[in-house]
Coordinates of C-alpha atoms and ligand atoms in Angstrom, one line a residue:
M470 CA -91.3 -53.7 -39.6
K471 CA -91.1 -57.5 -39.5
E472 CA -88.7 -58.6 -42.6
K473 CA -90.7 -61.3 -44.7
Q474 CA -87.8 -62.6 -46.9
P475 CA -85.5 -64.6 -45.7
P476 CA -82.0 -62.4 -44.6
S477 CA -79.4 -62.4 -47.7
Q478 CA -76.1 -60.8 -45.4
Y479 CA -75.4 -60.7 -41.7
D480 CA -72.3 -59.2 -39.8
C481 CA -73.1 -62.6 -37.3
V482 CA -75.6 -65.6 -37.8
I483 CA -75.7 -67.6 -34.6
A484 CA -77.0 -71.4 -35.3
G485 CA -78.9 -71.5 -32.2
G486 CA -81.2 -69.3 -29.7
G487 CA -80.3 -71.6 -26.5
I488 CA -78.9 -69.9 -23.4
A489 CA -75.5 -69.9 -25.6
G490 CA -77.1 -68.4 -28.4
L491 CA -78.7 -65.4 -26.7
V492 CA -76.0 -64.1 -24.5
T493 CA -73.2 -64.3 -27.8
A494 CA -76.4 -61.9 -29.1
L495 CA -76.2 -59.6 -26.2
E496 CA -72.7 -59.2 -25.6
I497 CA -72.2 -58.6 -29.4
L498 CA -75.5 -56.1 -29.7
Q499 CA -74.8 -54.3 -26.2
Q500 CA -71.4 -53.2 -27.6
S501 CA -71.7 -52.6 -31.0
K502 CA -73.6 -51.8 -34.2
Q503 CA -73.4 -54.8 -35.8
R504 CA -77.0 -56.8 -37.3
V505 CA -77.4 -60.9 -35.6
C506 CA -79.2 -63.1 -36.9
I507 CA -80.6 -66.1 -34.4
V508 CA -81.5 -69.2 -36.2
D509 CA -83.3 -71.5 -34.4
R510 CA -84.8 -74.9 -35.1
D511 CA -87.4 -74.0 -32.4
T512 CA -90.9 -72.6 -31.8
P513 CA -90.6 -68.4 -30.8
E514 CA -92.5 -69.9 -27.1
R515 CA -89.5 -72.0 -26.6
L516 CA -86.8 -69.6 -27.7
G517 CA -84.0 -70.0 -24.9
G518 CA -83.4 -73.6 -25.1
L519 CA -83.4 -76.3 -22.5
A520 CA -82.2 -73.5 -20.2
R521 CA -86.0 -72.3 -20.0
W522 CA -86.0 -75.6 -18.2
A523 CA -83.3 -75.6 -16.4
F524 CA -83.3 -75.3 -12.1
G525 CA -80.5 -72.7 -12.3
G526 CA -78.1 -74.4 -10.5
M527 CA -74.5 -72.7 -10.4
A528 CA -70.9 -73.6 -9.7
L529 CA -69.8 -70.0 -8.6
S530 CA -66.7 -69.3 -6.0
G531 CA -65.8 -66.2 -4.3
T532 CA -69.4 -64.9 -3.7
K533 CA -71.3 -62.9 -1.6
E534 CA -73.2 -66.1 -0.7
Q535 CA -70.9 -68.1 -0.1
Q536 CA -68.9 -65.3 2.3
R537 CA -71.8 -65.2 4.1
A538 CA -72.1 -68.5 4.9
K539 CA -68.2 -68.6 5.7
I540 CA -67.3 -70.5 3.2
A541 CA -63.5 -70.2 2.6
D542 CA -63.4 -70.6 -1.7
A543 CA -61.1 -69.4 -4.2
P544 CA -60.1 -70.2 -7.8
A545 CA -57.3 -72.4 -6.9
L546 CA -59.4 -74.5 -5.4
L547 CA -62.0 -74.4 -7.2
L548 CA -59.5 -75.6 -10.3
N549 CA -58.3 -78.5 -8.0
D550 CA -61.5 -80.3 -7.6
W551 CA -62.0 -79.7 -11.0
H552 CA -58.7 -81.5 -12.4
N553 CA -59.6 -84.4 -9.2
V554 CA -63.2 -84.5 -11.3
A555 CA -62.7 -84.2 -14.7
Q556 CA -59.3 -86.8 -14.7
F557 CA -58.0 -84.7 -17.9
E558 CA -56.1 -86.7 -20.2
T559 CA -52.7 -85.8 -21.3
D560 CA -53.3 -84.4 -24.7
D561 CA -57.0 -82.5 -22.8
S562 CA -54.7 -79.0 -23.5
W563 CA -57.7 -76.8 -24.5
P564 CA -60.2 -78.6 -21.8
R565 CA -57.2 -78.0 -19.2
A566 CA -57.2 -74.1 -20.3
W567 CA -61.4 -74.1 -20.1
A568 CA -61.4 -75.2 -16.5
K569 CA -58.7 -72.7 -15.6
E570 CA -60.7 -69.9 -17.3
Y571 CA -63.9 -71.1 -15.7
A572 CA -62.0 -71.4 -11.9
Q573 CA -60.4 -67.9 -12.6
H574 CA -63.3 -66.0 -14.0
N575 CA -66.4 -67.4 -13.1
H576 CA -67.3 -64.7 -10.3
Q577 CA -66.8 -61.8 -12.8
K578 CA -67.9 -63.4 -16.6
V579 CA -70.4 -65.1 -14.7
Y580 CA -71.5 -63.7 -11.3
C581 CA -71.3 -60.0 -11.3
W582 CA -72.1 -60.5 -15.0
L583 CA -75.3 -62.1 -13.7
K584 CA -76.5 -59.6 -10.8
Q585 CA -75.6 -56.7 -13.2
L586 CA -78.7 -57.7 -15.1
G587 CA -80.8 -57.8 -12.0
L588 CA -80.3 -61.4 -11.2
G589 CA -80.1 -62.7 -8.0
F590 CA -79.4 -66.1 -5.9
L591 CA -80.7 -68.4 -3.3
P592 CA -78.7 -67.4 0.4
A593 CA -78.3 -71.2 0.5
V594 CA -75.3 -72.7 -0.8
N595 CA -75.7 -76.0 -1.3
W596 CA -73.2 -78.9 -1.0
V597 CA -73.0 -81.5 -4.4
E598 CA -70.8 -83.8 -6.3
R599 CA -68.3 -83.5 -3.2
G600 CA -66.7 -86.7 -4.2
L601 CA -66.6 -90.8 -3.6
F602 CA -63.2 -92.1 -4.7
N603 CA -61.6 -88.2 -5.5
Q604 CA -62.5 -85.6 -3.8
G605 CA -65.0 -83.7 -5.6
N606 CA -66.2 -79.9 -4.3
S607 CA -64.3 -79.4 -1.4
V608 CA -66.5 -76.2 0.0
P609 CA -70.2 -75.7 -1.3
R610 CA -69.8 -73.6 -3.8
Y611 CA -74.1 -74.8 -5.6
H612 CA -75.4 -71.7 -6.0
V613 CA -79.4 -71.9 -6.9
L614 CA -80.5 -68.8 -9.8
W615 CA -83.6 -66.9 -7.0
G616 CA -86.0 -67.4 -10.5
T617 CA -84.6 -71.0 -11.9
G618 CA -83.0 -71.0 -16.0
W619 CA -86.6 -70.0 -16.4
K620 CA -85.7 -66.7 -15.5
L621 CA -82.4 -66.3 -16.9
V622 CA -83.7 -66.7 -20.3
G623 CA -87.2 -64.6 -19.6
T624 CA -84.8 -61.6 -18.8
I625 CA -82.1 -61.8 -21.8
I626 CA -84.4 -62.0 -24.1
Q627 CA -86.4 -59.0 -22.5
K628 CA -82.3 -57.5 -22.8
L629 CA -82.6 -58.4 -26.3
A630 CA -86.2 -56.8 -27.3
P631 CA -84.4 -53.5 -28.2
Y632 CA -82.1 -54.8 -30.5
V633 CA -85.0 -56.8 -32.5
T634 CA -86.9 -53.0 -32.6
S635 CA -84.0 -51.4 -34.5
G636 CA -83.5 -53.8 -37.0
H637 CA -80.2 -55.0 -35.4
L638 CA -81.2 -58.8 -34.6
R639 CA -83.7 -60.4 -36.0
Y640 CA -84.7 -64.3 -34.9
L641 CA -85.1 -66.7 -37.9
H642 CA -87.4 -69.1 -35.7
Q643 CA -88.0 -72.4 -37.1
H644 CA -85.3 -72.7 -39.1
K645 CA -82.3 -74.8 -39.6
V646 CA -78.9 -74.3 -39.6
I647 CA -77.8 -76.9 -41.9
A648 CA -74.3 -76.5 -43.0
P649 CA -71.5 -73.4 -42.3
C650 CA -69.9 -72.5 -46.1
I651 CA -66.7 -71.6 -46.3
K652 CA -64.6 -70.0 -49.1
D653 CA -60.4 -69.7 -48.8
Q654 CA -60.8 -71.3 -45.5
S655 CA -62.7 -68.4 -44.1
I656 CA -66.7 -68.6 -43.6
C657 CA -68.4 -66.6 -46.3
A658 CA -72.2 -68.0 -45.7
V659 CA -74.1 -70.6 -44.1
N660 CA -77.0 -72.3 -45.7
V661 CA -80.4 -72.8 -43.7
V662 CA -83.6 -74.7 -43.8
D663 CA -87.2 -72.6 -43.2
E664 CA -88.3 -76.1 -41.6
Q665 CA -92.1 -74.7 -42.1
T666 CA -91.8 -74.5 -45.6
M667 CA -88.6 -76.3 -46.7
Q668 CA -87.3 -73.5 -49.0
S669 CA -83.5 -73.3 -48.3
F670 CA -81.0 -70.2 -49.1
D671 CA -77.7 -69.1 -48.6
I672 CA -76.8 -66.0 -45.6
A673 CA -73.6 -64.2 -46.6
T674 CA -71.5 -64.0 -43.2
N675 CA -67.8 -63.7 -42.2
C676 CA -69.3 -64.7 -38.6
L677 CA -70.7 -68.1 -37.7
V678 CA -71.3 -68.6 -33.9
I679 CA -72.2 -72.4 -33.4
A680 CA -74.7 -72.9 -30.5
C681 CA -76.6 -75.8 -31.5
G682 CA -76.5 -77.6 -28.1
G683 CA -75.5 -80.8 -27.2
I684 CA -76.3 -84.6 -28.7
N685 CA -77.6 -86.2 -25.5
G686 CA -81.4 -85.1 -26.9
A687 CA -80.3 -87.8 -30.1
E688 CA -80.9 -90.9 -28.9
E689 CA -78.9 -92.6 -31.9
Q690 CA -75.8 -90.2 -31.1
V691 CA -75.7 -91.4 -27.4
K692 CA -75.6 -94.8 -28.4
K693 CA -73.3 -94.7 -30.7
N694 CA -71.1 -92.2 -28.4
W695 CA -71.9 -94.2 -25.6
Y696 CA -68.3 -94.6 -23.2
K697 CA -66.8 -98.1 -24.3
P698 CA -65.1 -99.5 -20.8
W699 CA -68.8 -99.5 -20.3
G700 CA -69.5 -102.1 -22.6
K701 CA -73.0 -101.7 -24.3
P702 CA -74.9 -98.7 -24.3
P703 CA -78.3 -99.6 -22.3
E704 CA -81.2 -100.9 -24.8
K705 CA -83.4 -98.4 -23.2
L706 CA -83.1 -94.9 -21.6
L707 CA -84.8 -91.5 -21.1
N708 CA -84.2 -88.4 -23.0
G709 CA -84.2 -85.7 -20.5
A710 CA -82.7 -83.5 -23.2
N711 CA -83.8 -81.6 -26.4
P712 CA -84.4 -83.8 -29.2
I713 CA -84.1 -80.8 -31.8
S714 CA -80.5 -81.0 -31.2
D715 CA -79.6 -83.8 -33.4
G716 CA -76.1 -83.6 -33.6
K717 CA -76.2 -83.1 -37.2
L718 CA -74.5 -79.8 -37.6
H719 CA -71.4 -81.0 -35.5
Q720 CA -71.4 -83.5 -38.7
Q721 CA -70.7 -80.7 -40.6
V722 CA -68.7 -78.2 -38.6
A723 CA -66.4 -81.7 -38.4
A724 CA -66.9 -81.7 -42.9
I725 CA -65.1 -78.1 -43.1
G726 CA -61.9 -79.7 -40.8
G727 CA -63.4 -78.3 -37.1
N728 CA -62.1 -81.3 -34.1
I729 CA -65.0 -83.1 -32.6
T730 CA -63.6 -84.3 -29.5
H731 CA -65.0 -86.3 -26.3
A732 CA -68.0 -87.4 -28.0
D733 CA -68.3 -90.3 -25.3
K734 CA -68.2 -88.2 -22.3
M735 CA -71.1 -87.5 -21.2
W736 CA -73.6 -86.1 -17.9
N737 CA -76.5 -88.7 -17.6
Y738 CA -78.3 -89.3 -14.5
A739 CA -79.3 -92.5 -12.7
A740 CA -83.1 -91.4 -11.4
G741 CA -85.2 -91.0 -14.3
I742 CA -88.7 -91.3 -14.6
A743 CA -91.1 -91.2 -17.7
H744 CA -92.2 -87.7 -17.7
P745 CA -96.0 -88.1 -17.2
Q746 CA -96.3 -85.1 -19.8
A747 CA -94.2 -85.9 -22.5
E748 CA -93.1 -83.7 -25.2
F749 CA -91.6 -86.8 -27.0
E750 CA -91.1 -89.9 -27.0
G751 CA -88.5 -91.2 -24.4
H752 CA -89.0 -87.9 -22.4
G753 CA -87.8 -88.2 -19.2
L754 CA -87.9 -86.4 -15.8
S755 CA -84.5 -86.8 -13.9
L756 CA -85.2 -86.8 -10.3
I757 CA -82.8 -85.6 -7.3
P758 CA -83.1 -89.2 -5.3
S759 CA -83.3 -89.0 -1.6
K760 CA -80.0 -89.7 0.2
S761 CA -82.4 -91.7 2.8
A762 CA -84.2 -94.3 0.3
L763 CA -82.5 -97.8 -1.0
W764 CA -81.3 -97.9 -3.8
L765 CA -82.7 -101.7 -5.3
D766 CA -81.8 -104.1 -8.2
H767 CA -84.8 -105.3 -10.0
H768 CA -84.9 -108.5 -8.0
G769 CA -84.9 -105.7 -5.4
R770 CA -81.5 -106.4 -3.7
R771 CA -79.8 -103.7 -2.6
I772 CA -76.7 -102.5 -5.3
G773 CA -73.9 -102.4 -3.8
P774 CA -70.9 -103.7 -2.5
L775 CA -71.2 -99.8 -1.9
P776 CA -74.9 -98.1 -1.6
L777 CA -75.7 -96.1 -4.0
V778 CA -76.0 -92.0 -2.7
T779 CA -76.7 -89.1 -4.1
G780 CA -75.1 -86.1 -4.2
F781 CA -71.1 -87.7 -4.3
D782 CA -70.4 -89.1 -7.9
T783 CA -73.0 -88.8 -10.3
R784 CA -71.2 -90.3 -13.0
Y785 CA -70.6 -93.7 -10.6
L786 CA -74.3 -93.5 -9.4
C787 CA -74.8 -93.3 -13.7
E788 CA -72.0 -96.3 -14.1
Q789 CA -73.5 -98.7 -11.6
V790 CA -76.7 -98.8 -12.9
A791 CA -75.7 -98.9 -16.9
K792 CA -74.1 -102.1 -15.4
Q793 CA -77.1 -103.6 -14.3
S794 CA -78.5 -106.5 -16.4
Q795 CA -82.3 -104.8 -16.6
P796 CA -82.7 -101.4 -17.7
W797 CA -84.4 -100.4 -14.6
T798 CA -83.5 -99.7 -10.7
W799 CA -85.9 -98.5 -7.7
Q800 CA -85.7 -96.4 -4.9
L801 CA -88.0 -97.4 -2.0
M802 CA -88.6 -94.7 0.9
N803 CA -91.7 -93.4 3.0
W804 CA -93.5 -90.6 2.4
K805 CA -92.2 -88.7 4.7
I806 CA -88.4 -89.3 3.7
A807 CA -90.1 -88.4 0.0
K808 CA -91.7 -85.0 1.4
K809 CA -88.1 -83.9 2.8
E810 CA -86.2 -85.4 0.4
L811 CA -86.8 -86.1 -3.2
A812 CA -86.7 -83.5 -5.4
V813 CA -87.1 -82.9 -9.1
S814 CA -84.7 -80.9 -11.7
G815 CA -85.6 -78.1 -13.4
S816 CA -88.2 -75.0 -13.5
Q817 CA -91.3 -76.6 -14.4
H818 CA -91.5 -78.9 -10.8
N819 CA -89.9 -76.1 -8.7
P820 CA -92.5 -72.5 -9.0
S821 CA -91.7 -71.7 -5.8
I822 CA -87.8 -70.9 -7.1
R823 CA -89.3 -70.3 -10.2
N824 CA -91.7 -68.0 -9.1
K825 CA -90.0 -66.6 -6.7
D826 CA -92.3 -67.0 -3.9
M827 CA -90.1 -67.3 -1.0
L828 CA -93.0 -68.0 2.0
G829 CA -93.8 -71.2 -0.3
L830 CA -90.3 -71.9 -0.5
L831 CA -89.9 -72.1 3.7
R832 CA -92.7 -73.8 3.7
E833 CA -91.5 -76.6 1.7
T834 CA -88.1 -77.1 3.3
L835 CA -89.8 -76.9 6.9
F836 CA -92.3 -79.1 6.6
G837 CA -92.0 -81.0 3.5
N838 CA -93.1 -81.1 -0.6
E839 CA -96.5 -82.2 0.1
R840 CA -97.3 -81.1 -3.1
L841 CA -94.0 -82.5 -5.6
I842 CA -95.2 -85.9 -4.0
R843 CA -98.9 -86.1 -4.5
Q844 CA -98.3 -84.5 -8.3
L845 CA -95.8 -87.3 -8.4
A846 CA -98.0 -90.4 -7.1
D847 CA -100.7 -88.9 -9.1
E848 CA -99.6 -88.2 -12.2
S849 CA -96.3 -90.8 -12.7
V850 CA -96.6 -94.3 -13.5
D851 CA -93.1 -94.8 -12.5
V852 CA -94.1 -93.8 -8.5
I853 CA -96.0 -96.8 -6.7
V854 CA -98.0 -96.3 -3.1
A855 CA -98.6 -98.5 -0.6
E856 CA -99.8 -99.1 2.9
S857 CA -98.3 -102.3 3.0
L858 CA -94.9 -103.4 1.6
E859 CA -96.8 -106.7 0.7
V860 CA -98.7 -104.9 -1.7
L861 CA -95.9 -102.5 -3.3
V862 CA -94.0 -105.8 -3.9
D863 CA -97.3 -107.0 -5.8
K864 CA -97.8 -103.0 -7.6
M865 CA -93.6 -103.0 -8.4
N866 CA -94.2 -107.0 -9.9
Q867 CA -97.0 -105.8 -11.7
T868 CA -94.8 -103.4 -14.1
T869 CA -92.3 -105.7 -15.5
E870 CA -93.4 -109.4 -17.3
Q871 CA -91.8 -111.4 -14.4
D872 CA -91.9 -111.0 -10.5
F873 CA -88.5 -110.5 -9.8
I874 CA -89.3 -109.2 -6.2
K875 CA -89.5 -112.0 -3.7
W876 CA -91.5 -110.2 -0.4
A877 CA -89.6 -112.0 2.2
E878 CA -86.2 -111.1 0.3
L879 CA -87.0 -107.3 0.3
E880 CA -88.4 -107.2 4.1
H881 CA -85.3 -108.7 5.5
T882 CA -83.2 -106.3 3.3
I883 CA -85.4 -103.5 4.6
T884 CA -84.9 -104.6 8.7
Q885 CA -81.6 -105.5 8.2
Y886 CA -81.1 -101.8 7.4
D887 CA -83.7 -100.2 9.9
N888 CA -82.4 -101.9 12.4
Q889 CA -79.4 -100.3 12.5
R890 CA -81.3 -97.1 12.6
H891 CA -83.1 -98.2 15.6
R892 CA -80.0 -99.2 17.3
G893 CA -78.2 -95.7 17.8
I894 CA -75.7 -94.0 16.2
A895 CA -73.0 -95.9 18.3
F896 CA -73.8 -99.1 16.6
E897 CA -74.7 -97.9 12.8
N898 CA -71.9 -99.4 10.6
D899 CA -73.5 -99.0 7.3
E900 CA -71.8 -96.7 4.8
Q901 CA -75.1 -95.2 3.5
V902 CA -75.9 -94.2 7.3
R903 CA -72.3 -92.7 7.6
R904 CA -72.6 -90.6 4.2
I905 CA -75.9 -89.4 5.7
R906 CA -75.2 -88.0 8.4
H907 CA -71.8 -86.6 6.9
A908 CA -74.1 -84.4 4.7
R909 CA -76.6 -83.5 7.7
Q910 CA -73.3 -81.6 9.0
W911 CA -73.9 -79.0 6.3
K912 CA -76.9 -76.8 8.0
V913 CA -78.7 -76.8 3.7
D914 CA -78.5 -80.6 3.6
K915 CA -79.2 -81.4 7.4
L916 CA -83.0 -78.9 6.3
R917 CA -83.6 -81.5 3.2
T918 CA -82.1 -85.0 4.3
C919 CA -83.8 -87.3 7.1
K920 CA -82.2 -88.3 11.0
S921 CA -82.4 -91.3 11.5
Q922 CA -85.5 -92.4 9.4
P923 CA -86.2 -96.1 9.1
I924 CA -88.3 -97.3 5.5
I925 CA -90.7 -99.2 7.6
D926 CA -92.3 -96.3 10.1
S927 CA -95.7 -96.6 11.1
K928 CA -95.8 -93.0 11.5
A929 CA -93.7 -92.3 8.3
G930 CA -96.1 -94.1 5.8
P931 CA -97.2 -94.8 3.0
L932 CA -94.6 -96.3 1.7
I933 CA -93.2 -95.4 -1.6
A934 CA -91.1 -97.6 -4.9
I935 CA -90.0 -95.4 -7.4
K936 CA -88.9 -97.0 -10.6
L937 CA -85.7 -95.4 -12.1
Q938 CA -83.9 -95.5 -15.5
L939 CA -81.0 -93.5 -16.9
I940 CA -81.8 -90.7 -18.2
S941 CA -79.3 -88.5 -20.9
R942 CA -78.7 -84.7 -20.4
K943 CA -75.9 -83.2 -20.7
S944 CA -72.8 -83.3 -23.5
L945 CA -69.5 -82.7 -22.1
G946 CA -67.8 -83.3 -25.4
G947 CA -68.5 -81.5 -28.4
I948 CA -66.8 -78.7 -31.1
Q949 CA -62.7 -78.1 -30.1
T950 CA -62.3 -74.4 -29.3
N951 CA -60.0 -72.1 -27.8
L952 CA -60.2 -69.4 -25.1
Q953 CA -61.6 -67.1 -27.6
S954 CA -64.4 -69.9 -28.4
Q955 CA -63.2 -69.7 -32.3
V956 CA -64.0 -73.4 -33.8
L957 CA -60.3 -75.5 -34.0
S958 CA -59.3 -77.9 -36.3
K959 CA -57.4 -81.4 -36.0
D960 CA -54.2 -79.3 -35.7
S961 CA -54.8 -76.9 -33.6
Q962 CA -55.6 -74.0 -36.1
P963 CA -58.6 -71.4 -35.8
I964 CA -61.3 -71.6 -38.6
N965 CA -61.6 -68.3 -40.0
G966 CA -65.0 -66.2 -38.5
L967 CA -65.8 -69.8 -37.2
Y968 CA -66.8 -70.0 -32.9
S969 CA -69.0 -72.2 -31.1
V970 CA -69.9 -71.7 -27.5
G971 CA -72.0 -73.7 -24.7
E972 CA -72.7 -77.2 -24.7
A973 CA -72.2 -77.7 -28.5
A974 CA -68.5 -76.8 -27.9
G975 CA -68.7 -79.2 -24.6
F976 CA -69.1 -75.5 -22.5
G977 CA -65.3 -74.9 -24.0
G978 CA -62.7 -76.3 -25.7
G979 CA -64.8 -79.8 -26.9
G980 CA -64.4 -80.9 -23.4
A981 CA -63.9 -78.6 -20.5
S982 CA -65.6 -81.3 -18.0
G983 CA -63.1 -83.7 -18.4
L984 CA -65.1 -87.3 -17.1
R985 CA -67.2 -85.4 -14.9
S986 CA -69.0 -81.7 -13.7
L987 CA -68.8 -80.5 -10.7
E988 CA -72.3 -79.7 -11.2
G989 CA -73.7 -76.8 -12.2
T990 CA -71.2 -75.6 -14.3
F991 CA -73.4 -75.9 -17.3
L992 CA -75.5 -72.6 -18.2
S993 CA -72.4 -70.8 -16.6
G994 CA -70.1 -72.6 -18.8
C995 CA -72.5 -71.1 -21.6
I996 CA -72.5 -67.7 -20.4
L997 CA -68.4 -68.4 -20.3
T998 CA -68.0 -69.4 -23.5
A999 CA -70.5 -66.7 -25.4
R1000 CA -68.8 -64.0 -23.5
N1001 CA -65.4 -64.7 -24.6
A1002 CA -66.9 -65.7 -28.2
A1003 CA -68.8 -62.3 -28.1
Q1004 CA -65.3 -60.5 -27.2
S1005 CA -63.3 -62.2 -30.2
I1006 CA -66.0 -60.9 -32.5
L1007 CA -66.1 -57.6 -31.5
T1008 CA -61.8 -57.0 -32.0
T1009 CA -61.9 -59.6 -34.7
Q1010 CA -64.3 -59.7 -37.0
R1011 CA -64.8 -57.0 -40.2
I1012 CA -68.2 -55.8 -40.7
I1013 CA -70.0 -56.6 -43.3
K1014 CA -71.3 -52.8 -45.2
Ligands
LIG974 C1 -84.8 -80.1 -16.7 C2 -83.1 -79.6 -17.0 C3 -82.2 -79.4 -15.8 C4 -81.2 -78.4 -16.1 N1 -80.8 -77.9 -14.8 C5 -79.8 -77.3 -14.9 C6 -79.0 -76.7 -14.3 O1 -79.3 -76.4 -13.0 N2 -77.7 -76.2 -13.9 C7 -77.1 -76.1 -15.2 O2 -75.6 -76.0 -15.2 N3 -77.1 -76.8 -16.2 C8 -78.4 -77.4 -16.2 N4 -79.1 -77.9 -17.2 C9 -78.3 -77.8 -18.2 C10 -78.6 -76.7 -19.4 O3 -80.0 -75.6 -18.9 C11 -77.7 -76.5 -20.8 O4 -76.6 -77.6 -20.6 C12 -77.7 -75.0 -21.2 O5 -79.3 -75.0 -21.1 C13 -77.5 -75.6 -22.7 O6 -77.6 -74.6 -23.8 P1 -77.4 -74.2 -24.6 O7 -77.4 -72.9 -25.4 O8 -75.7 -74.6 -25.4 O9 -78.0 -75.3 -26.2 P2 -79.6 -75.4 -26.2 O10 -80.3 -75.0 -24.7 O11 -79.6 -76.8 -26.5 O12 -79.8 -75.1 -27.2 C14 -79.5 -75.6 -28.5 C15 -81.0 -74.3 -29.4 O13 -80.4 -74.5 -30.7 C16 -81.4 -74.6 -31.7 N5 -80.8 -75.6 -32.7 C17 -80.1 -76.6 -32.6 N6 -79.8 -77.7 -33.8 C18 -80.3 -76.4 -34.3 C19 -79.9 -76.3 -36.1 N7 -79.2 -77.1 -36.9 N8 -80.0 -75.2 -36.2 C20 -80.2 -74.2 -36.0 N9 -81.2 -74.5 -34.4 C21 -80.6 -75.3 -34.0 C22 -82.2 -75.5 -30.4 O14 -83.3 -75.1 -30.8 C23 -81.9 -74.8 -29.4 O15 -82.8 -74.0 -29.4 C24 -79.9 -78.6 -17.0 C25 -80.8 -79.4 -17.9 C26 -82.4 -79.5 -18.0 C27 -82.8 -79.9 -19.3

C-alpha cells in the first residue's frame, strides 16, 4: 500500500538516494528488520544519482581479472601508490585511515560484494593515472564494470524492491533534507521539505545518514572553494556533476558541530565540452582525450614545456589548463586518431558496455569508434571538422571573438611534431611521443593508442579540433568521518546517530584521496563507506519501536 502521509518516524533516514545511500539501505535491510526512509531530491527515474551516468571504472586489487592478465597487485602496493598521489598533510589521520581501509578491504568489501550481486567486470584491466612526477598506479587496476554504473544502480534498486513492498523501505522522491535535529548531543529528527508542495515536516529518527553527494555540482561552491595555490578560479567552467547537490546540507552538518574538511580538494577534468543535450545550464561532458592529439592553448601553441598527455596525472592537466589566460584550450587530431583514442566518460556515451554488447565493443576496439566521432561531430558545437588546416583554423577562430590562431604558426607547430614521427623511433625526441610509446607497452593501451600517427596525413583525415574547458566533477573533501562512517566533530568525537557516506564524506574521512585519486576510487569508495556505515548502524543503533 502506498503511504500518502509524510512519515513520522523511521529507524534510519538516509539523506540522498545516490549509490552511497542505496547501498547503505540495502546493507541495513538485508540484515535487519529496521524501517528505513530514503529522502531524495531528484525524480524517481533518476534514483541512483551520478552513478547512473558513471562509466563504472573501479580501482581494485588482487582480482581475478588482474591475475588472468598476470598483474601482481597487493594491498601494500595499492596503499603505497595511494600515498604517492594523495600527498597527505601531517594531520590527515582520518583520510590516511580510509586510504588504508580501502587498500586492505576493497577486494572483499567491494569486488567480491559486487560479484555476489551478480555483477562482473570486463577482462581488460586498464592502466590509468600512472603518475607524472610521482609514481601513480604502479600496475593496471582500473576495472570496468560490465554494464557501467547504469547496471550497478539498476541492480541495487532491484534488490531493494522487495523491501518497498514489505513496507521496510520508503522512498521520498523530490523531497529535500533541510537539516538534522539534535537533542542531548544525539540525532533526534530530521527536517524535510516536499519540494513540490513546499510542505515542511520532521521525521523522528535516532539515525541519519548524510549521502547527499559532493559540492562540485554547485558552481558557486566550486569557485568559493577553489584551491588557493592555483590563483583565481576560472571565470567559466562546465558542470559534470549534479546541480541538485548544492552543498547546503554540508553547511547544516557543520552548524551542529560536524567537521567539514578539504573542500578545496576536487577531482575535476581538463577536457570538457558543452553537453549537446544539456539538462541544465553549463552542463558538460567530460572527454577522455586522445594521447596522440596535440594539446594547444588559445593561440594554437602547444602547451608546455611539458606537453599535456592524458593517463598520467589528471590534476596536473587541470592545473595547467586552469593557468591559461583564456578559459579554453584545443586538442588537434585527425579522424583516425579520434576514432581509436577519443572517448566520452560515462554510461550514456558507451552503449556497447552499458548494454553488454560484446560484439559491438570488439568492433569499436578493433576498427575504431566511428559512431561516437560522427555523433560528436554532428551534435557538438565544440567539435570542429575540416578537410584542410586552413579551413579548420578559420572555423576555430569563428568560435572566439578574436582571430587568436595564426594558420602559419599552427602549421609550423604541427610540422615540427609530425616530422619527428616521420623520422622513425631512433630520431624521435619528444616527451609526448615517449609517453605514447610507454603507454603502448601495456596491451590494453596498445589497442586504444595509435602507433606513430602524424596529425597531417591525407589517409587519416579529416582534421578535428576540439574546444575544451575545465569541467567540475567530484569533491574529494567533505564531512569528516571515522572508519564506521560516523560524522566527527572538530575534536574528533562522533556525533551520536549521525553518519556520512560516499562523496558527501569525501569518500571517507572527509578527504580519503588527498590531492589526487588513483582514478576509479569513487563508486568503490561509495560502496565501502556505505557498507561500513551500515555495519555500525546495525550494531549500535537502537530501533525505534
Ligand atoms: C559521467 C560520470 C562518470 C563517472 N564515472 C565514474 C567512474 O567510472 N568511476 C568512479 O569511481 N566514479 C565515477 N563517477 C563519479 C561517481 O559516479 C560519483 O562520485 C558517485 O556516484 C557519487 O555517489 P553519491 O551517492 O555519493 O552521490 P550522488 O550520486 O551525487 O547522489 C547524491 C543524491 O543525494 C540527493 N540529494 C542531494 N542533496 C539532497 C538533500 N539536501 N536532501 C535529499 N537528497 C539530496 C541527490 O538528489 C542525489 O540523488 C562518475 C560521475 C559522472 C557524473
